Tab-separated table of C-alpha atoms in Angstrom:
chain	number	residue	atom	x	y	z
A	182	MET	CA	89.749	34.838	74.497
A	183	ALA	CA	91.639	36.213	77.472
A	184	LEU	CA	88.893	38.728	78.151
A	185	SER	CA	86.168	36.086	78.054
A	186	ARG	CA	88.092	33.893	80.483
A	187	VAL	CA	88.353	36.807	82.936
A	188	CYS	CA	84.581	37.421	82.734
A	189	TRP	CA	83.759	33.781	83.392
A	190	ALA	CA	86.164	33.740	86.316
A	191	ARG	CA	84.493	36.812	87.898
A	192	THR	CA	81.063	35.303	87.403
A	193	ALA	CA	82.115	32.055	89.059
A	194	LEU	CA	83.607	33.975	91.974
A	195	TRP	CA	80.348	36.029	92.420
A	196	VAL	CA	78.161	32.930	92.331
A	197	SER	CA	80.328	31.199	94.919
A	198	THR	CA	79.938	34.181	97.289
A	199	VAL	CA	76.087	34.311	97.026
A	200	THR	CA	74.394	32.469	99.839
A	201	PRO	CA	72.072	29.573	98.971
A	202	GLY	CA	69.102	31.298	100.600
A	203	SER	CA	69.371	34.503	98.540
A	204	TYR	CA	69.777	32.462	95.367
A	205	VAL	CA	66.635	30.503	96.098
A	206	ASN	CA	64.713	33.686	96.940
A	207	ARG	CA	65.820	35.315	93.715
A	208	ARG	CA	64.780	32.301	91.689
A	209	LEU	CA	61.371	32.203	93.384
A	210	GLN	CA	60.845	35.881	92.599
A	211	LEU	CA	61.625	35.282	88.964
A	212	VAL	CA	59.302	32.289	88.847
A	213	ARG	CA	56.555	34.397	90.394
A	214	TYR	CA	56.859	36.922	87.572
A	215	GLY	CA	56.844	34.194	84.963
A	216	LEU	CA	60.657	34.043	84.367
A	217	ALA	CA	63.063	31.329	85.380
A	218	TRP	CA	66.728	30.589	84.901
A	219	GLY	CA	67.290	27.553	82.854
A	220	ASP	CA	69.852	26.119	80.561
A	221	PRO	CA	72.117	28.906	79.224
A	222	ARG	CA	71.453	27.548	75.779
A	223	SER	CA	67.671	28.202	76.180
A	224	SER	CA	66.211	31.675	76.763
A	225	LYS	CA	62.439	30.865	76.490
A	226	LEU	CA	59.813	33.027	78.307
A	227	HIS	CA	57.396	31.040	80.484
A	228	LEU	CA	53.846	32.586	80.674
A	229	SER	CA	51.569	32.503	83.740
A	230	PRO	CA	49.604	29.274	84.170
A	231	LYS	CA	45.814	29.073	83.884
A	232	ALA	CA	45.534	28.796	87.639
A	233	ASP	CA	46.755	32.396	87.951
A	234	VAL	CA	44.076	33.563	85.492
A	235	LYS	CA	41.363	31.755	87.450
A	236	SER	CA	42.572	33.246	90.702
A	237	LEU	CA	42.524	36.708	89.138
A	238	ILE	CA	38.937	36.200	87.935
A	239	SER	CA	37.949	34.918	91.377
A	240	TYR	CA	39.512	37.973	92.971
A	241	VAL	CA	37.625	40.338	90.643
A	242	VAL	CA	34.309	38.539	91.288
A	243	THR	CA	34.838	38.675	95.045
A	244	LYS	CA	35.654	42.376	94.959
A	245	THR	CA	32.617	43.047	92.760
A	246	LYS	CA	30.350	41.275	95.253
A	247	VAL	CA	31.808	43.304	98.102
A	248	ILE	CA	31.292	46.594	96.241
A	249	ASN	CA	27.765	45.539	95.240
A	250	GLY	CA	26.947	44.704	98.859
A	251	LYS	CA	28.194	48.117	100.014
A	252	TYR	CA	26.094	49.767	97.277
A	253	HIS	CA	22.976	47.892	98.409
A	254	ARG	CA	23.539	48.870	102.038
A	255	PHE	CA	24.029	52.512	100.990
A	256	LEU	CA	20.737	52.508	99.067
A	257	GLY	CA	18.928	50.755	101.918
A	258	ARG	CA	20.092	53.360	104.461
A	259	HIS	CA	19.670	56.559	102.451
A	260	PHE	CA	16.986	55.701	99.858
A	261	PRO	CA	14.800	52.926	101.355
A	262	ARG	CA	11.825	53.345	99.000
A	263	PHE	CA	14.009	53.410	95.916
A	264	TYR	CA	15.936	50.406	97.259
A	265	ILE	CA	12.720	48.354	97.462
A	266	LEU	CA	11.857	49.232	93.866
A	267	TYR	CA	15.403	48.528	92.718
A	268	THR	CA	15.655	45.093	94.356
A	269	THR	CA	12.158	44.142	93.173
A	270	PHE	CA	13.016	45.118	89.605
A	271	MET	CA	16.323	43.206	89.606
A	272	LYS	CA	14.731	40.083	91.091
A	273	GLY	CA	11.914	40.384	88.570
A	274	LEU	CA	14.390	40.423	85.692
A	275	GLN	CA	16.094	37.316	87.073
A	276	MET	CA	12.786	35.460	87.461
A	277	LEU	CA	11.613	36.484	83.991
A	278	TRP	CA	14.896	35.307	82.474
A	279	ALA	CA	14.617	31.984	84.319
A	280	ASP	CA	11.029	31.590	83.070
A	281	ALA	CA	12.151	32.280	79.508
A	282	LYS	CA	14.883	29.635	79.683
A	283	LYS	CA	12.477	27.078	81.139
A	284	ALA	CA	9.854	27.838	78.488
A	285	ARG	CA	12.501	27.422	75.799
A	286	ARG	CA	13.508	24.023	77.192
A	287	ILE	CA	9.875	22.900	77.230
A	288	LYS	CA	9.258	24.073	73.668
A	289	THR	CA	12.467	22.422	72.467
A	290	ASN	CA	11.450	19.145	74.088
A	291	MET	CA	7.997	19.403	72.488
A	292	TRP	CA	9.559	19.936	69.060
A	293	LYS	CA	12.081	17.108	69.400
A	294	HIS	CA	9.609	14.491	70.620
A	295	ASN	CA	6.555	15.781	68.711
A	296	ILE	CA	4.594	16.440	71.926
A	297	LYS	CA	1.371	18.477	71.906
A	298	PHE	CA	0.453	21.011	74.563
A	299	HIS	CA	-2.207	18.818	76.186
A	300	GLN	CA	0.318	15.959	76.493
A	301	LEU	CA	2.626	17.917	78.794
A	302	SER	CA	2.682	17.584	82.551
A	303	TYR	CA	0.575	19.970	84.624
A	304	ARG	CA	3.483	22.164	85.730
A	305	GLU	CA	4.860	22.448	82.187
A	306	MET	CA	1.442	23.364	80.794
A	307	GLU	CA	0.863	25.945	83.509
A	308	HIS	CA	4.334	27.432	83.001
A	309	LEU	CA	3.808	27.876	79.256
A	310	ARG	CA	0.323	29.339	79.776
A	311	GLN	CA	1.519	31.894	82.316
A	312	PHE	CA	4.660	32.761	80.351
A	313	ARG	CA	2.615	33.484	77.229
A	314	ARG	CA	0.387	35.873	79.175
A	315	ASP	CA	3.426	37.585	80.717
A	316	VAL	CA	5.079	38.040	77.321
A	317	THR	CA	1.843	39.438	75.871
A	318	LYS	CA	1.646	41.980	78.686
A	319	CYS	CA	5.297	42.971	78.237
A	320	LEU	CA	4.807	43.354	74.497
A	321	PHE	CA	2.961	46.649	74.961
A	322	LEU	CA	5.922	48.126	76.848
A	323	GLY	CA	8.251	46.978	74.091
A	324	ILE	CA	6.148	48.672	71.422
A	325	ILE	CA	5.846	52.047	73.139
A	326	SER	CA	9.581	52.108	73.933
A	327	ILE	CA	10.585	51.898	70.236
A	328	PRO	CA	10.561	55.657	69.454
A	329	PRO	CA	13.702	57.628	70.414
A	330	PHE	CA	13.855	58.716	74.064
A	331	ALA	CA	10.561	56.934	74.751
A	332	ASN	CA	12.279	54.649	77.263
A	333	TYR	CA	12.271	57.507	79.799
A	334	LEU	CA	8.499	57.732	79.443
A	335	VAL	CA	8.224	53.955	79.808
A	336	PHE	CA	10.013	54.008	83.170
A	337	LEU	CA	7.664	56.723	84.380
A	338	LEU	CA	4.600	54.764	83.245
A	339	MET	CA	5.924	51.609	84.914
A	340	TYR	CA	6.274	53.512	88.187
A	341	LEU	CA	2.821	55.125	87.973
A	342	PHE	CA	0.866	52.117	86.644
A	343	PRO	CA	2.592	48.929	87.867
A	344	ARG	CA	-0.606	46.866	87.948
A	345	GLN	CA	-1.566	47.612	84.356
A	346	LEU	CA	1.897	47.489	82.764
A	347	LEU	CA	4.035	45.116	84.842
A	348	ILE	CA	3.752	41.394	85.457
A	349	LYS	CA	3.717	39.875	88.944
A	350	HIS	CA	7.505	39.344	88.937
A	351	PHE	CA	7.922	43.109	89.309
A	352	TRP	CA	5.340	43.562	92.066
A	353	THR	CA	6.250	43.830	95.725
A	354	ALA	CA	4.711	41.363	98.187
A	355	LYS	CA	2.119	43.944	99.271
A	356	GLN	CA	1.333	44.877	95.689
A	357	GLN	CA	0.686	41.249	94.773
A	358	ILE	CA	-2.029	40.950	97.423
A	359	ASP	CA	-3.534	44.382	96.677
A	360	PHE	CA	-3.522	43.933	92.909
A	361	LEU	CA	-5.072	40.449	93.080
A	362	ASP	CA	-7.856	41.889	95.250
A	363	ILE	CA	-8.428	44.645	92.689
A	364	TYR	CA	-8.581	42.175	89.809
A	365	HIS	CA	-11.000	39.938	91.700
A	366	ALA	CA	-13.219	42.925	92.526
A	367	LEU	CA	-13.304	43.743	88.811
A	368	ARG	CA	-14.386	40.259	87.825
A	369	LYS	CA	-16.978	40.106	90.641
A	370	GLN	CA	-18.662	43.103	89.057
A	371	SER	CA	-19.668	40.808	86.191
A	372	HIS	CA	-21.338	38.203	88.430
A	373	PRO	CA	-24.731	39.971	88.707
A	374	GLU	CA	-24.837	40.320	84.926
A	375	ILE	CA	-24.171	36.595	84.435
A	376	LEU	CA	-26.856	35.669	86.974
A	377	CYS	CA	-29.360	38.060	85.391
A	378	TYR	CA	-28.728	36.498	81.975
A	379	LEU	CA	-29.296	32.993	83.384
A	380	GLU	CA	-32.637	34.085	84.812
A	381	LYS	CA	-33.686	35.620	81.492
A	382	ILE	CA	-33.071	32.455	79.468
A	383	ILE	CA	-35.068	30.178	81.801
A	384	PRO	CA	-38.286	30.541	79.711
A	385	LEU	CA	-36.290	29.570	76.599
A	386	ILE	CA	-35.394	26.130	77.993
A	387	SER	CA	-37.767	23.565	76.494
A	388	ASP	CA	-37.173	20.736	78.971
A	389	ALA	CA	-39.220	21.206	82.154
A	390	GLY	CA	-36.721	19.330	84.339
A	391	LEU	CA	-33.789	21.436	83.168
A	392	ARG	CA	-35.885	24.579	83.588
A	393	TRP	CA	-36.565	23.633	87.207
A	394	HIS	CA	-32.875	22.910	87.888
A	395	VAL	CA	-31.783	26.280	86.485
A	396	THR	CA	-34.433	28.063	88.546
A	397	GLU	CA	-33.321	26.268	91.727
A	398	LEU	CA	-29.681	27.075	91.045
A	399	CYS	CA	-30.399	30.774	90.498
A	400	THR	CA	-32.445	30.867	93.707
A	401	LYS	CA	-29.587	29.332	95.714
A	402	LEU	CA	-27.111	31.798	94.289
A	403	GLN	CA	-29.360	34.749	95.140
A	404	ARG	CA	-29.741	33.491	98.722
A	405	GLY	CA	-25.956	33.225	99.131
A	406	THR	CA	-25.870	29.409	99.160
A	407	HIS	CA	-22.881	27.604	97.736
A	408	PRO	CA	-24.195	25.156	95.086
A	409	ALA	CA	-23.360	21.455	95.349
A	410	ILE	CA	-21.535	19.555	92.626
A	411	HIS	CA	-24.655	17.619	91.578
A	412	ASP	CA	-26.602	20.900	91.245
A	413	ILE	CA	-24.155	22.087	88.606
A	414	LEU	CA	-23.670	18.788	86.784
A	415	ALA	CA	-27.434	18.466	86.425
A	416	LEU	CA	-27.266	21.334	83.906
A	417	ARG	CA	-24.830	19.670	81.497
A	418	GLU	CA	-27.390	19.198	78.744
A	419	CYS	CA	-28.637	22.766	79.099
A	420	PHE	CA	-25.146	24.192	78.541
A	421	SER	CA	-24.356	21.937	75.582
A	422	ASN	CA	-27.432	22.948	73.543
A	423	HIS	CA	-29.623	26.007	72.989
A	424	PRO	CA	-29.717	28.522	74.651
A	425	LEU	CA	-26.501	28.284	76.748
A	426	SER	CA	-24.033	26.512	74.483
A	427	MET	CA	-20.850	28.372	73.612
A	428	ASN	CA	-22.072	29.226	70.104
A	429	GLN	CA	-25.466	30.475	71.364
A	430	LEU	CA	-24.254	33.033	73.909
A	431	HIS	CA	-25.220	36.654	73.260
A	432	ALA	CA	-22.757	39.517	72.985
A	433	LEU	CA	-23.569	40.971	76.429
A	434	GLN	CA	-23.073	37.588	78.063
A	435	LEU	CA	-19.774	37.136	76.228
A	436	LYS	CA	-18.578	40.486	77.567
A	437	ALA	CA	-19.602	39.624	81.119
A	438	LEU	CA	-17.894	36.214	80.952
A	439	SER	CA	-14.762	37.834	79.513
A	440	ARG	CA	-14.562	40.143	82.536
A	441	ALA	CA	-15.096	37.165	84.817
A	442	MET	CA	-12.111	35.454	83.159
A	443	LEU	CA	-10.008	38.655	83.356
A	444	LEU	CA	-10.010	39.002	79.566
A	445	THR	CA	-10.648	42.252	77.752
A	446	PRO	CA	-14.329	42.685	76.790
A	447	TYR	CA	-13.610	45.429	74.228
A	448	LEU	CA	-13.515	43.195	71.162
A	449	PRO	CA	-16.037	42.067	68.518
A	450	SER	CA	-18.319	39.201	69.510
A	451	PHE	CA	-16.644	36.608	67.302
A	452	LEU	CA	-13.230	37.405	68.811
A	453	LEU	CA	-14.641	37.273	72.347
A	454	ARG	CA	-16.189	33.885	71.629
A	455	HIS	CA	-12.931	32.586	70.159
A	456	ARG	CA	-10.853	33.799	73.119
A	457	LEU	CA	-13.294	32.338	75.644
A	458	LYS	CA	-13.272	28.988	73.843
A	459	ALA	CA	-9.467	28.907	73.739
A	460	HIS	CA	-9.101	29.981	77.368
A	461	THR	CA	-11.677	27.467	78.617
A	462	THR	CA	-10.116	24.667	76.574
A	463	VAL	CA	-6.702	25.356	78.126
A	464	ILE	CA	-8.198	25.286	81.631
A	465	HIS	CA	-9.949	21.997	80.817
A	466	GLN	CA	-6.647	20.505	79.651
A	467	LEU	CA	-4.932	21.794	82.791
A	468	ASP	CA	-7.639	20.189	84.918
A	469	LYS	CA	-7.084	16.784	83.325
A	470	ALA	CA	-3.335	17.037	83.866
A	471	LEU	CA	-3.869	18.181	87.463
A	472	ALA	CA	-6.219	15.260	88.129
A	473	LYS	CA	-3.434	12.881	87.017
A	474	LEU	CA	-0.871	14.636	89.191
A	475	GLY	CA	-3.082	14.979	92.247
A	476	ILE	CA	-3.881	18.096	94.281
A	477	GLY	CA	-1.783	16.762	97.140
A	478	GLN	CA	1.367	17.154	95.007
A	479	LEU	CA	0.895	20.907	94.667
A	480	THR	CA	2.566	23.444	96.921
A	481	ALA	CA	0.501	26.023	98.800
A	482	GLN	CA	1.368	28.725	96.251
A	483	GLU	CA	0.471	26.461	93.324
A	484	VAL	CA	-2.901	25.687	94.918
A	485	ARG	CA	-3.674	29.373	95.431
A	486	SER	CA	-2.645	30.229	91.860
A	487	ALA	CA	-4.799	27.411	90.452
A	488	CYS	CA	-7.832	28.563	92.457
A	489	TYR	CA	-7.382	32.197	91.453
A	490	LEU	CA	-7.175	31.267	87.769
A	491	ARG	CA	-10.517	29.452	88.103
A	492	GLY	CA	-12.368	32.336	89.724
A	493	LEU	CA	-11.723	32.052	93.474
A	494	ASN	CA	-9.969	34.850	95.366
A	495	SER	CA	-7.625	32.545	97.246
A	496	THR	CA	-5.416	35.265	98.763
A	497	HIS	CA	-7.552	35.430	101.938
A	498	ILE	CA	-8.665	31.797	102.242
A	499	ALA	CA	-6.952	29.046	104.217
A	500	GLU	CA	-4.968	26.519	102.219
A	501	GLU	CA	-7.177	23.571	103.183
A	502	ARG	CA	-10.301	25.378	102.005
A	503	CYS	CA	-8.538	26.162	98.734
A	504	ARG	CA	-7.675	22.495	98.263
A	505	THR	CA	-11.284	21.488	99.009
A	506	TRP	CA	-12.650	24.006	96.511
A	507	LEU	CA	-10.139	22.938	93.849
A	508	GLY	CA	-11.203	19.313	94.381
A	509	GLU	CA	-14.829	20.282	93.727
A	510	TRP	CA	-13.789	22.110	90.566
A	511	LEU	CA	-11.875	19.092	89.270
A	512	GLN	CA	-14.824	16.787	89.867
A	513	ILE	CA	-16.986	19.006	87.688
A	514	SER	CA	-14.369	19.717	85.027
A	515	CYS	CA	-13.251	16.115	84.535
A	516	SER	CA	-16.886	15.065	84.087
A	517	LEU	CA	-17.460	17.432	81.161
A	518	LYS	CA	-16.932	16.817	77.475
A	519	GLU	CA	-15.655	19.303	74.932
A	520	ALA	CA	-19.199	20.207	73.840
A	521	GLU	CA	-20.088	21.085	77.436
A	522	LEU	CA	-17.295	23.602	78.026
A	523	SER	CA	-19.840	26.430	78.303
A	524	LEU	CA	-20.754	24.995	81.723
A	525	LEU	CA	-17.081	25.043	82.730
A	526	LEU	CA	-16.905	28.679	81.624
A	527	HIS	CA	-19.944	29.595	83.735
A	528	ASN	CA	-18.529	27.536	86.597
A	529	VAL	CA	-16.045	30.366	87.224
A	530	PHE	CA	-19.080	32.243	88.541
A	531	LEU	CA	-21.264	29.396	89.801
A	532	LEU	CA	-18.726	27.691	92.064
A	533	SER	CA	-16.896	30.717	93.438
A	534	THR	CA	-19.461	33.421	94.096
A	535	ASN	CA	-20.797	32.098	97.457
A	536	TYR	CA	-17.910	29.937	98.650
A	537	ILE	CA	-17.262	30.043	102.400
A	538	GLY	CA	-14.489	32.429	103.349
A	539	THR	CA	-14.534	34.536	100.180
A	540	ARG	CA	-14.478	38.286	100.548
A	541	ARG	CA	-17.682	40.114	99.817
């Protein structure tokens, strides 16, 4: 008892000699480290609050951004060509991931509300259509990268053949223009074949009036004249019955039309016919949705993409001309019935081949 009283007396004397400022500073230091003096009867340990954890995470994120920025500047200075490929690839991954999330939201909404594809808005339909094509193109890369160590070969193939293996998200701005020109040149190679086939079937048309209209249309196309809307719509009956209906087209014509639609022609005739029917039906549904939305609601990039899908090389044509051409296409498409979709399929060639401003 005597010893304990002496200890308490010394402690009281030491506390009385400590200045208030040093006491406060000591207490603040302990609080900063998560400890605090409290009631002598309680010796609980107080942990850091959530605010400290958030500030730590914020600090790490900030530092990571700084280091990443320095890394980008280093690549840009010392390896400029690699830096362009690197940034394009990273941005492409981000855009592809964003497209996947948007497609998932659209599909979920369709499933919840029992909505069919043709009941979607134009932008939703176009997004799903393009995303399906992108996934199909990426599927080949996924298959060949399955074997062990094949991923190294895949990266080499992606670098050597970006047009054939990569989607547009992973193309540079210059590559997008160059590759679209190459694709359009490939589909223009099929135009003479389509025109030659139309000339050959003229004697097979029983109606004299329709035979005259087809002859006039072929003559205009050969002279480099852009056909009017009424010239094309006058052939509706011819393309809904023999010999130009979808089910009457010959194998060579199916192959030529497949190239004009940027589809592979190296398939059996029944598969080519099925793919052309499905592709043309989707475009017809897109046209109806676009007519409801209005061409004026589309951005410049959306207009160019819509024209290119329908056969026009819009990369070198003014926006106003693209809008005018797309308006002509919609007038024809929205006037056709499902049985007349063969005319819409041939319209990819008829309406685009001699349009003013297109590259020869």
